[in-house]
PDB file of C-alpha atoms in Angstrom:
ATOM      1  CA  UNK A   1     101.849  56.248  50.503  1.00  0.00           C
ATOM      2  CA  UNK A   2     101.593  54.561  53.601  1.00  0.00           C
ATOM      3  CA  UNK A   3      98.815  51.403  53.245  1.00  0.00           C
ATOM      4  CA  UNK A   4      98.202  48.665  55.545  1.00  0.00           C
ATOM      5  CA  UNK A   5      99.565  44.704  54.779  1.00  0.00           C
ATOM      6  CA  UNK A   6      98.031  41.321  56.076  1.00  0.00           C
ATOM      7  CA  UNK A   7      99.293  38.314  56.158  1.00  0.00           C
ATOM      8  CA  UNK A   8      99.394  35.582  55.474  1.00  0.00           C
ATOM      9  CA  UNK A   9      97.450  36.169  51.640  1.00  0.00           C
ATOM     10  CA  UNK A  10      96.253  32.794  52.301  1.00  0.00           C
ATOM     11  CA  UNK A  11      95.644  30.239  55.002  1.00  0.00           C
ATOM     12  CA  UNK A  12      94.215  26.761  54.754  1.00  0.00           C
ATOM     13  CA  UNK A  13      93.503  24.764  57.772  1.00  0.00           C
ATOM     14  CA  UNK A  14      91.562  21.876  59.092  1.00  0.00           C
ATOM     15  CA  UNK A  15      88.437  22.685  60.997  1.00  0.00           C
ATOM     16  CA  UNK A  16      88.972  22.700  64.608  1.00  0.00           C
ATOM     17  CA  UNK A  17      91.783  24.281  64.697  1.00  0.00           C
ATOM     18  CA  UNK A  18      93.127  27.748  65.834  1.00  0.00           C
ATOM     19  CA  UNK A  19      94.381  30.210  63.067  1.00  0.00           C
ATOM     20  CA  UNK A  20      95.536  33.660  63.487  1.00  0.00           C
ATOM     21  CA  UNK A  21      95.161  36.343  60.815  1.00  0.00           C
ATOM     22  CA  UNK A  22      97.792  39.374  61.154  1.00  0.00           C
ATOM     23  CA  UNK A  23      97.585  42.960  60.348  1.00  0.00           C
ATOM     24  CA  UNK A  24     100.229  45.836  60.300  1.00  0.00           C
ATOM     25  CA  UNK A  25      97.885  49.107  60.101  1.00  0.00           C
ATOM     26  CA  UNK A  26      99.011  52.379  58.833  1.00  0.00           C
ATOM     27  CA  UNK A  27     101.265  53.707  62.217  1.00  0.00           C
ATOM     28  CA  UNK A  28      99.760  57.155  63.321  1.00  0.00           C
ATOM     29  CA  UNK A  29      95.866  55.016  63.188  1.00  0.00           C
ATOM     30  CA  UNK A  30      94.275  54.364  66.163  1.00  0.00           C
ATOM     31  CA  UNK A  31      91.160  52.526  64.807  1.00  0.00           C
ATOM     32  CA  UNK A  32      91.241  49.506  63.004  1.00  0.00           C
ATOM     33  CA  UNK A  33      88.622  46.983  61.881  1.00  0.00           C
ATOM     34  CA  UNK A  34      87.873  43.688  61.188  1.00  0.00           C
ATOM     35  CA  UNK A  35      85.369  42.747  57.990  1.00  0.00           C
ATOM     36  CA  UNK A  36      84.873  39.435  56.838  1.00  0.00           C
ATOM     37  CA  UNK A  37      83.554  38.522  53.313  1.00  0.00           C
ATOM     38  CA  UNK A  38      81.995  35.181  52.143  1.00  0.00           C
ATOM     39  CA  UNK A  39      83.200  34.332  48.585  1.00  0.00           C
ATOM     40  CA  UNK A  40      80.349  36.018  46.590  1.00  0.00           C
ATOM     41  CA  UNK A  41      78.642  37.921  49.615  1.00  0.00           C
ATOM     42  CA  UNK A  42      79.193  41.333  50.599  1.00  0.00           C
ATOM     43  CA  UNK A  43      81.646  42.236  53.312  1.00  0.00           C
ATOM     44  CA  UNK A  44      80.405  42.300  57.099  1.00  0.00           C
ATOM     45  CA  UNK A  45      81.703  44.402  59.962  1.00  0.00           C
ATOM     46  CA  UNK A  46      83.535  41.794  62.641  1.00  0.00           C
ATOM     47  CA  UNK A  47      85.014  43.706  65.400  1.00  0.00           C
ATOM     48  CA  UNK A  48      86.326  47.410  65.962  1.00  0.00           C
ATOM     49  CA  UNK A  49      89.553  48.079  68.435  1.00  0.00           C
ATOM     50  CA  UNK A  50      90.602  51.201  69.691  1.00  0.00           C
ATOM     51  CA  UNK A  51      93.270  52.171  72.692  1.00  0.00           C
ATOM     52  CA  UNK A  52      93.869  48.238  72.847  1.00  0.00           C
ATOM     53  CA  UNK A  53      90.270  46.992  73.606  1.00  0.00           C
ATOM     54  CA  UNK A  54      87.320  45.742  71.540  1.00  0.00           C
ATOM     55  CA  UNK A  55      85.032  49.465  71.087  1.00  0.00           C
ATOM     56  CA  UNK A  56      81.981  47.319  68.987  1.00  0.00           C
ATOM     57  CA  UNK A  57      81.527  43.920  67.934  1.00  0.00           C
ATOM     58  CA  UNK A  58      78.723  42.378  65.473  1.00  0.00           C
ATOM     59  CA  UNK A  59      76.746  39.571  66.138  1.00  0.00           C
ATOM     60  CA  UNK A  60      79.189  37.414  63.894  1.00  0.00           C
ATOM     61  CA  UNK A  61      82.122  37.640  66.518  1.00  0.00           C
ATOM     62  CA  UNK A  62      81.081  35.170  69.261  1.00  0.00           C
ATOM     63  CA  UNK A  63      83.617  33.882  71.178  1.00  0.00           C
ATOM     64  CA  UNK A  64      85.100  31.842  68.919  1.00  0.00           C
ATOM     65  CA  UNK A  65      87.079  34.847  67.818  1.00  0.00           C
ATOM     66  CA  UNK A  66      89.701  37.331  69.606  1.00  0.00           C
ATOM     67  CA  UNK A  67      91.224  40.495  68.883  1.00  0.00           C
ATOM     68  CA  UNK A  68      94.510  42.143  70.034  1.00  0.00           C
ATOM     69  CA  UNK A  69      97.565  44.008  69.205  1.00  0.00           C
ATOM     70  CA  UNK A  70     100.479  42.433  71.243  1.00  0.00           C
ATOM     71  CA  UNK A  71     103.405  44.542  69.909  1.00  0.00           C
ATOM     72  CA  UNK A  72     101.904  47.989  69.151  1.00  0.00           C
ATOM     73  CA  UNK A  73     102.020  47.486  65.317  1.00  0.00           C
ATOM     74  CA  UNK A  74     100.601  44.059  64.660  1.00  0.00           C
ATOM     75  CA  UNK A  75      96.734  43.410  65.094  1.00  0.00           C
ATOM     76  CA  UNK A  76      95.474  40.209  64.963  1.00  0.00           C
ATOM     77  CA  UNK A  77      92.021  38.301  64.923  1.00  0.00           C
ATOM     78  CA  UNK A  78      92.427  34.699  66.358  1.00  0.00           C
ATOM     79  CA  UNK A  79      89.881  32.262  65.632  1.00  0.00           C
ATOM     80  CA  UNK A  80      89.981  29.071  68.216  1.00  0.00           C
ATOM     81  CA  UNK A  81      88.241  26.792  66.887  1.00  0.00           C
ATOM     82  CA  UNK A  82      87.742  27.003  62.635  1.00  0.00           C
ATOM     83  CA  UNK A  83      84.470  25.976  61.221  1.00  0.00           C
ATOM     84  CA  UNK A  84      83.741  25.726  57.872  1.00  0.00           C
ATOM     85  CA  UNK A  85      81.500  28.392  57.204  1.00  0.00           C
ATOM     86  CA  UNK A  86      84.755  30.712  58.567  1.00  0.00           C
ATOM     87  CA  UNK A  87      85.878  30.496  54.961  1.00  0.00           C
ATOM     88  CA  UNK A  88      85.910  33.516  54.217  1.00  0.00           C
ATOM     89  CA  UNK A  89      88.458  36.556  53.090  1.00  0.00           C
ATOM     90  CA  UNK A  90      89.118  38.439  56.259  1.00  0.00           C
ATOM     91  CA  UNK A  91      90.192  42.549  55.715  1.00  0.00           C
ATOM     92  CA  UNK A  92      91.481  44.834  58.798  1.00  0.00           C
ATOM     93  CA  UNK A  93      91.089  48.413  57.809  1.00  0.00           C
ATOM     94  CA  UNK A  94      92.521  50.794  59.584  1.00  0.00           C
ATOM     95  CA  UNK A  95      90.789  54.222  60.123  1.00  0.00           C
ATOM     96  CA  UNK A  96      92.179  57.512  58.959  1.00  0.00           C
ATOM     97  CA  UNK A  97      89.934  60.238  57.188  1.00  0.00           C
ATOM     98  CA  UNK A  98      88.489  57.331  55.269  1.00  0.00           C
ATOM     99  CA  UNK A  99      88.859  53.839  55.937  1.00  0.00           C
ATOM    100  CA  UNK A 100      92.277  51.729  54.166  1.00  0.00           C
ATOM    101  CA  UNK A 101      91.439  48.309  53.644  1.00  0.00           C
ATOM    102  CA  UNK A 102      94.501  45.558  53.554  1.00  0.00           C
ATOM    103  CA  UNK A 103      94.922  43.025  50.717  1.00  0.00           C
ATOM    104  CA  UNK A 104      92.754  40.524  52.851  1.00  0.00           C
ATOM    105  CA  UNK A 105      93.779  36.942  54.455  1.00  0.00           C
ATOM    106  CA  UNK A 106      91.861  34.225  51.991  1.00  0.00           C
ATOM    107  CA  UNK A 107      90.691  31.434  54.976  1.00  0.00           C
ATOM    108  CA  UNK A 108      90.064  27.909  53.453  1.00  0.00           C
ATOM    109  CA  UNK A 109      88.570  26.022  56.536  1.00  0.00           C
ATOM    110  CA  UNK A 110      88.111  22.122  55.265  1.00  0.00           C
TER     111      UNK A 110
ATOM    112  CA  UNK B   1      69.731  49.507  61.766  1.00  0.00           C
ATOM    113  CA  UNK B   2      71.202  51.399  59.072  1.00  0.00           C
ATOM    114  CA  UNK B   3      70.483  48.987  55.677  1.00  0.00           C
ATOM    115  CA  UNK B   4      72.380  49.552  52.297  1.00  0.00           C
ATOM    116  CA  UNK B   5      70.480  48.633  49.317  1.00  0.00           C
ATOM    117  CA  UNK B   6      72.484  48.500  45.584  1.00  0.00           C
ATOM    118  CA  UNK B   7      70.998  47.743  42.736  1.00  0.00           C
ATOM    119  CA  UNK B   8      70.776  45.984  40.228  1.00  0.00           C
ATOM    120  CA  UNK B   9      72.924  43.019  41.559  1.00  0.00           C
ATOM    121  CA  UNK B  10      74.023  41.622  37.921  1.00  0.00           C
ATOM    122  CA  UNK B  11      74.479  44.406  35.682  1.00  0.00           C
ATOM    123  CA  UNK B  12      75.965  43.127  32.077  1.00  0.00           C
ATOM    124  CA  UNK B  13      76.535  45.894  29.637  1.00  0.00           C
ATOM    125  CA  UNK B  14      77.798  46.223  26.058  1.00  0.00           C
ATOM    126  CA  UNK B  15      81.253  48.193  25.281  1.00  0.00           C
ATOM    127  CA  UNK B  16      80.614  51.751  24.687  1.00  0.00           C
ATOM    128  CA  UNK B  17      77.102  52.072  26.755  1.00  0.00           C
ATOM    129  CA  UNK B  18      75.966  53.986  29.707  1.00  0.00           C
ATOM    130  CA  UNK B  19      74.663  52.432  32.836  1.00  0.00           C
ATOM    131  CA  UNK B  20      73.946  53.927  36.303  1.00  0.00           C
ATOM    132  CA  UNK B  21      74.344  51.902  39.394  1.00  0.00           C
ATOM    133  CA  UNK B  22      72.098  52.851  42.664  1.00  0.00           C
ATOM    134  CA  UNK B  23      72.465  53.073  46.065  1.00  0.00           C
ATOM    135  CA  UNK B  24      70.034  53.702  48.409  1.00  0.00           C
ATOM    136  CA  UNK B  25      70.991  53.701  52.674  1.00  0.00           C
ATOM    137  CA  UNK B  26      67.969  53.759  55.155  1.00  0.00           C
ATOM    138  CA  UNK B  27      69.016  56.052  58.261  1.00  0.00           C
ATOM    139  CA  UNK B  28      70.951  59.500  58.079  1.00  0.00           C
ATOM    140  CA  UNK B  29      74.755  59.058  57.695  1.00  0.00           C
ATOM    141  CA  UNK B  30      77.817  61.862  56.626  1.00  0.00           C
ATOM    142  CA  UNK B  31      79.680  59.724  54.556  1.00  0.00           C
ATOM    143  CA  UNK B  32      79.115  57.115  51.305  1.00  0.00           C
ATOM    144  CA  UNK B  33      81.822  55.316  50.060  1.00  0.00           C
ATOM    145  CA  UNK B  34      82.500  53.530  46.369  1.00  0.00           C
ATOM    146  CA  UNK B  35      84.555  50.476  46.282  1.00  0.00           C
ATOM    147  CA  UNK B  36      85.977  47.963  43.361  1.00  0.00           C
ATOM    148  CA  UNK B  37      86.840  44.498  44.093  1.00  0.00           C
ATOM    149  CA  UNK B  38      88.415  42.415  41.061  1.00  0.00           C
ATOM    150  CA  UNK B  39      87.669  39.002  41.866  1.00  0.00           C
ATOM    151  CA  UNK B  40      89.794  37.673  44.950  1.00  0.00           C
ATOM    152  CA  UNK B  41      91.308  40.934  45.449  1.00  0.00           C
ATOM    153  CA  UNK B  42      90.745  43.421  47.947  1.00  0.00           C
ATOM    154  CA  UNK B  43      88.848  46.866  48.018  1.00  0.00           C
ATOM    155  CA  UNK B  44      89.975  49.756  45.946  1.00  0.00           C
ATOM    156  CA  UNK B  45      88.742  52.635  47.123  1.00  0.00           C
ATOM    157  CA  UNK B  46      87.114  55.231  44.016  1.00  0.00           C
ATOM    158  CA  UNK B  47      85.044  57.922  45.536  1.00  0.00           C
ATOM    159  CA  UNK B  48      83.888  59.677  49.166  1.00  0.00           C
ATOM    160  CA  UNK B  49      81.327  61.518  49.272  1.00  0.00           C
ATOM    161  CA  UNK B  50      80.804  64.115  52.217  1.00  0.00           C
ATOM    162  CA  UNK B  51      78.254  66.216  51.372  1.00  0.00           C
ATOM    163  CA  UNK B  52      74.723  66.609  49.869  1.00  0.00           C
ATOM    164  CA  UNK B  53      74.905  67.215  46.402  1.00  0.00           C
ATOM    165  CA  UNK B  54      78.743  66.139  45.851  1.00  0.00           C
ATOM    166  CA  UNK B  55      79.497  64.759  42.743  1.00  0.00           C
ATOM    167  CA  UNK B  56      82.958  63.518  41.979  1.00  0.00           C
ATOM    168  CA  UNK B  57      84.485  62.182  38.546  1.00  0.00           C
ATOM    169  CA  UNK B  58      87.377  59.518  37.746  1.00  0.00           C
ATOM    170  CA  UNK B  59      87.626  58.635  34.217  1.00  0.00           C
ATOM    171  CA  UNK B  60      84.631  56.869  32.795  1.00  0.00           C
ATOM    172  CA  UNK B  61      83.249  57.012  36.909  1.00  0.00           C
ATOM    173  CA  UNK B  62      80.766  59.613  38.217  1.00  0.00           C
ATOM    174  CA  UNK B  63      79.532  59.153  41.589  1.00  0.00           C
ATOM    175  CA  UNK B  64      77.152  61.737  43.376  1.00  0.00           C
ATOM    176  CA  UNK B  65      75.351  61.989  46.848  1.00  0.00           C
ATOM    177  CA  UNK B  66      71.754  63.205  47.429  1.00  0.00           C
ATOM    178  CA  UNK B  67      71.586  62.841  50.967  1.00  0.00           C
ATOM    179  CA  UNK B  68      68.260  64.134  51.503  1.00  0.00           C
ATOM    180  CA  UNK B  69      66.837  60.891  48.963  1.00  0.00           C
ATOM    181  CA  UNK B  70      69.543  58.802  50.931  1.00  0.00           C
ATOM    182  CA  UNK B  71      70.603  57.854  47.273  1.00  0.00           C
ATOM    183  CA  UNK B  72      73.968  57.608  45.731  1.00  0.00           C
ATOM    184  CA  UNK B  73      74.424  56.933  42.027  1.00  0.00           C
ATOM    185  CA  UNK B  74      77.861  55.366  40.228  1.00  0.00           C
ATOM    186  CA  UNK B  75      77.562  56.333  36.454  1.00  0.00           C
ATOM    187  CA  UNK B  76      79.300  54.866  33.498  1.00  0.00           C
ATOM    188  CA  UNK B  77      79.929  56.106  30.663  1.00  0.00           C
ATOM    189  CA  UNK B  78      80.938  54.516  27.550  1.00  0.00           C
ATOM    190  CA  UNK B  79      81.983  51.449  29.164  1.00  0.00           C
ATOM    191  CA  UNK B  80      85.483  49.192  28.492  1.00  0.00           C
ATOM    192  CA  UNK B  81      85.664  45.944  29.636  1.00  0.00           C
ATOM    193  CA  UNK B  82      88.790  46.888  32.026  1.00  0.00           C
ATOM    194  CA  UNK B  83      85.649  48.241  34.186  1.00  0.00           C
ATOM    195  CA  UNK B  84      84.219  44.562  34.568  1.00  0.00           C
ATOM    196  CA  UNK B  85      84.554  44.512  38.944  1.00  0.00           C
ATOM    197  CA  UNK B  86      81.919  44.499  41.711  1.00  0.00           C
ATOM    198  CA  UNK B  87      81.064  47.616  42.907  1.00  0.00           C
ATOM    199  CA  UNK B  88      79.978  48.119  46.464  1.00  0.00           C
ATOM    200  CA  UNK B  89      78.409  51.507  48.269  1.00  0.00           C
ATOM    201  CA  UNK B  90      79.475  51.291  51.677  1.00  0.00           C
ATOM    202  CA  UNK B  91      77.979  54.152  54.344  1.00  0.00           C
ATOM    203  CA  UNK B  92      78.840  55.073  57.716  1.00  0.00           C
ATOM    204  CA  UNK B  93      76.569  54.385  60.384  1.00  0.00           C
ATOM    205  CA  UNK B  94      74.431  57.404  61.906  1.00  0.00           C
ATOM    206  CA  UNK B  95      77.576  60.383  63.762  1.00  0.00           C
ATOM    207  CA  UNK B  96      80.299  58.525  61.927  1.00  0.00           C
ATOM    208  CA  UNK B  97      83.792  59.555  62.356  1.00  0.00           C
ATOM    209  CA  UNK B  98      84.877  56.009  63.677  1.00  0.00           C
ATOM    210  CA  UNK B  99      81.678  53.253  62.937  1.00  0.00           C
ATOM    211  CA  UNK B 100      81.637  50.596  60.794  1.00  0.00           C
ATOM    212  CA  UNK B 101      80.978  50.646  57.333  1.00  0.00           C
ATOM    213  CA  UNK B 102      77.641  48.746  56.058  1.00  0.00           C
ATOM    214  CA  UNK B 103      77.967  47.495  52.772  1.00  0.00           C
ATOM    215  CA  UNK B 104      75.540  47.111  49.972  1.00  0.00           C
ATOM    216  CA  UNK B 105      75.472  43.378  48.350  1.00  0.00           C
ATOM    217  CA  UNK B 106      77.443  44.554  45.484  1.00  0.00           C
ATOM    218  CA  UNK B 107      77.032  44.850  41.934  1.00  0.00           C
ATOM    219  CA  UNK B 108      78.839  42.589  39.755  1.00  0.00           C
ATOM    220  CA  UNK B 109      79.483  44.750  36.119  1.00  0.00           C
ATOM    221  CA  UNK B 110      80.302  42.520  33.318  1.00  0.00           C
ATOM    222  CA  UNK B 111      81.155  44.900  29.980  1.00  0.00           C
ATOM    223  CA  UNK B 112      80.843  42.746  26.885  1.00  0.00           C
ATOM    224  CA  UNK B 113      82.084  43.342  23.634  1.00  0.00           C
TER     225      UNK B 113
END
């Protein structure tokens, strides 16, 4: 059964600086996501891309944060400048006849 | 704004009982979703409901859909403690086919002996 990966399972990084969180969707989906998840919080839409452009954004991705798929299977969410409230787990789903959420990308921002 | 409410929050049940978990979504949507998250893990998908009235069963898991009450309901029955997770409802915003999922705040099951 296809299902989609993320990596890396875990980043930790010093606030200020740029990290980028990758996902490899499932190959035939055109829609993928971006939900974010404070440790003990519920999870939060980010950012939806379709045909290689943001289609909807929440109020949570300022412009601190950037989408894109460079190669056609990778999709990543940049983030330029890491506070510490980005700690967070980040999942990319990627949209079939349900959504299929990755494994998530723990972000330790200290 | 389409709001998803779950409740209870904390739910902490003894092995062998029967608990129902509820969801209740404020605008009109065509799809719920039922998620479990083991702690630092990601989401396992358990049920989708489409349709008014579905009700769909996984082991010691009901889930069912009353659209018209905007309520969904995750049962339990005869709980193990393997079924300690969060549970979240999740619904698609209003003509879904590619929106974002809202999420309830979850409901963190703890099954005691």
């Amino acid at each position: 059964e296809p299902e989609v990966t993320q990596t890396p399972s875990h980043q930790v990084t010093q606030m200020g600086q740029e990290v980028i969180l990758r996902c490899v969707p499932i190959s035939n989906h055109l829609y993928f996501y971006w939900y974010r998840q404070i440790l003990g919080q519920k999870v939060e839409f980010l950012v939806s891309f379709y045909n290689n452009e943001i289609s909807e954004k929440s109020e949570i991705f300022d412009d601190q944060f950037s989408v894109e798929r460079p190669d056609g299977s990778n999709f990543t969410l940049k983030i330029r400048s890491t506070k510490l409230e980005d700690s967070a787990m980040y999942f990319c789903a990627s949209i079939g006849n349900e959504q299929f959420f990755g494994p998530g990308t723990r972000l330790t921002v200290l | 704004e389409l709001k998803v409410e779950q409740n209870p929050l904390f739910l902490s049940m003894q092995e062998g009982k029967n608990y129902t978990i509820y969801c209740n979504y404020s605008t009109t949507s065509d799809r719920l979703y039922w998620y479990r998250q083991d702690p630092g893990k990601s989401l396992e998908s358990l049920f989708v409901l489409l349709s008014n009235g579905a009700v769909k069963q996984e082991g010691r898991l009901m889930a069912s859909l009353d659209t018209k009450a905007r309520l969904s309901t995750l049962h339990i029955t005869a709980a193990v403690h393997d079924l300690s997770a969060t549970y979240f409802c999740a619904v698609d915003g209003v003509n879904s086919g590619n929106t974002p999922l809202v999420f309830g705040k979850g409901t963190r099951l703890s099954v005691i002996a």
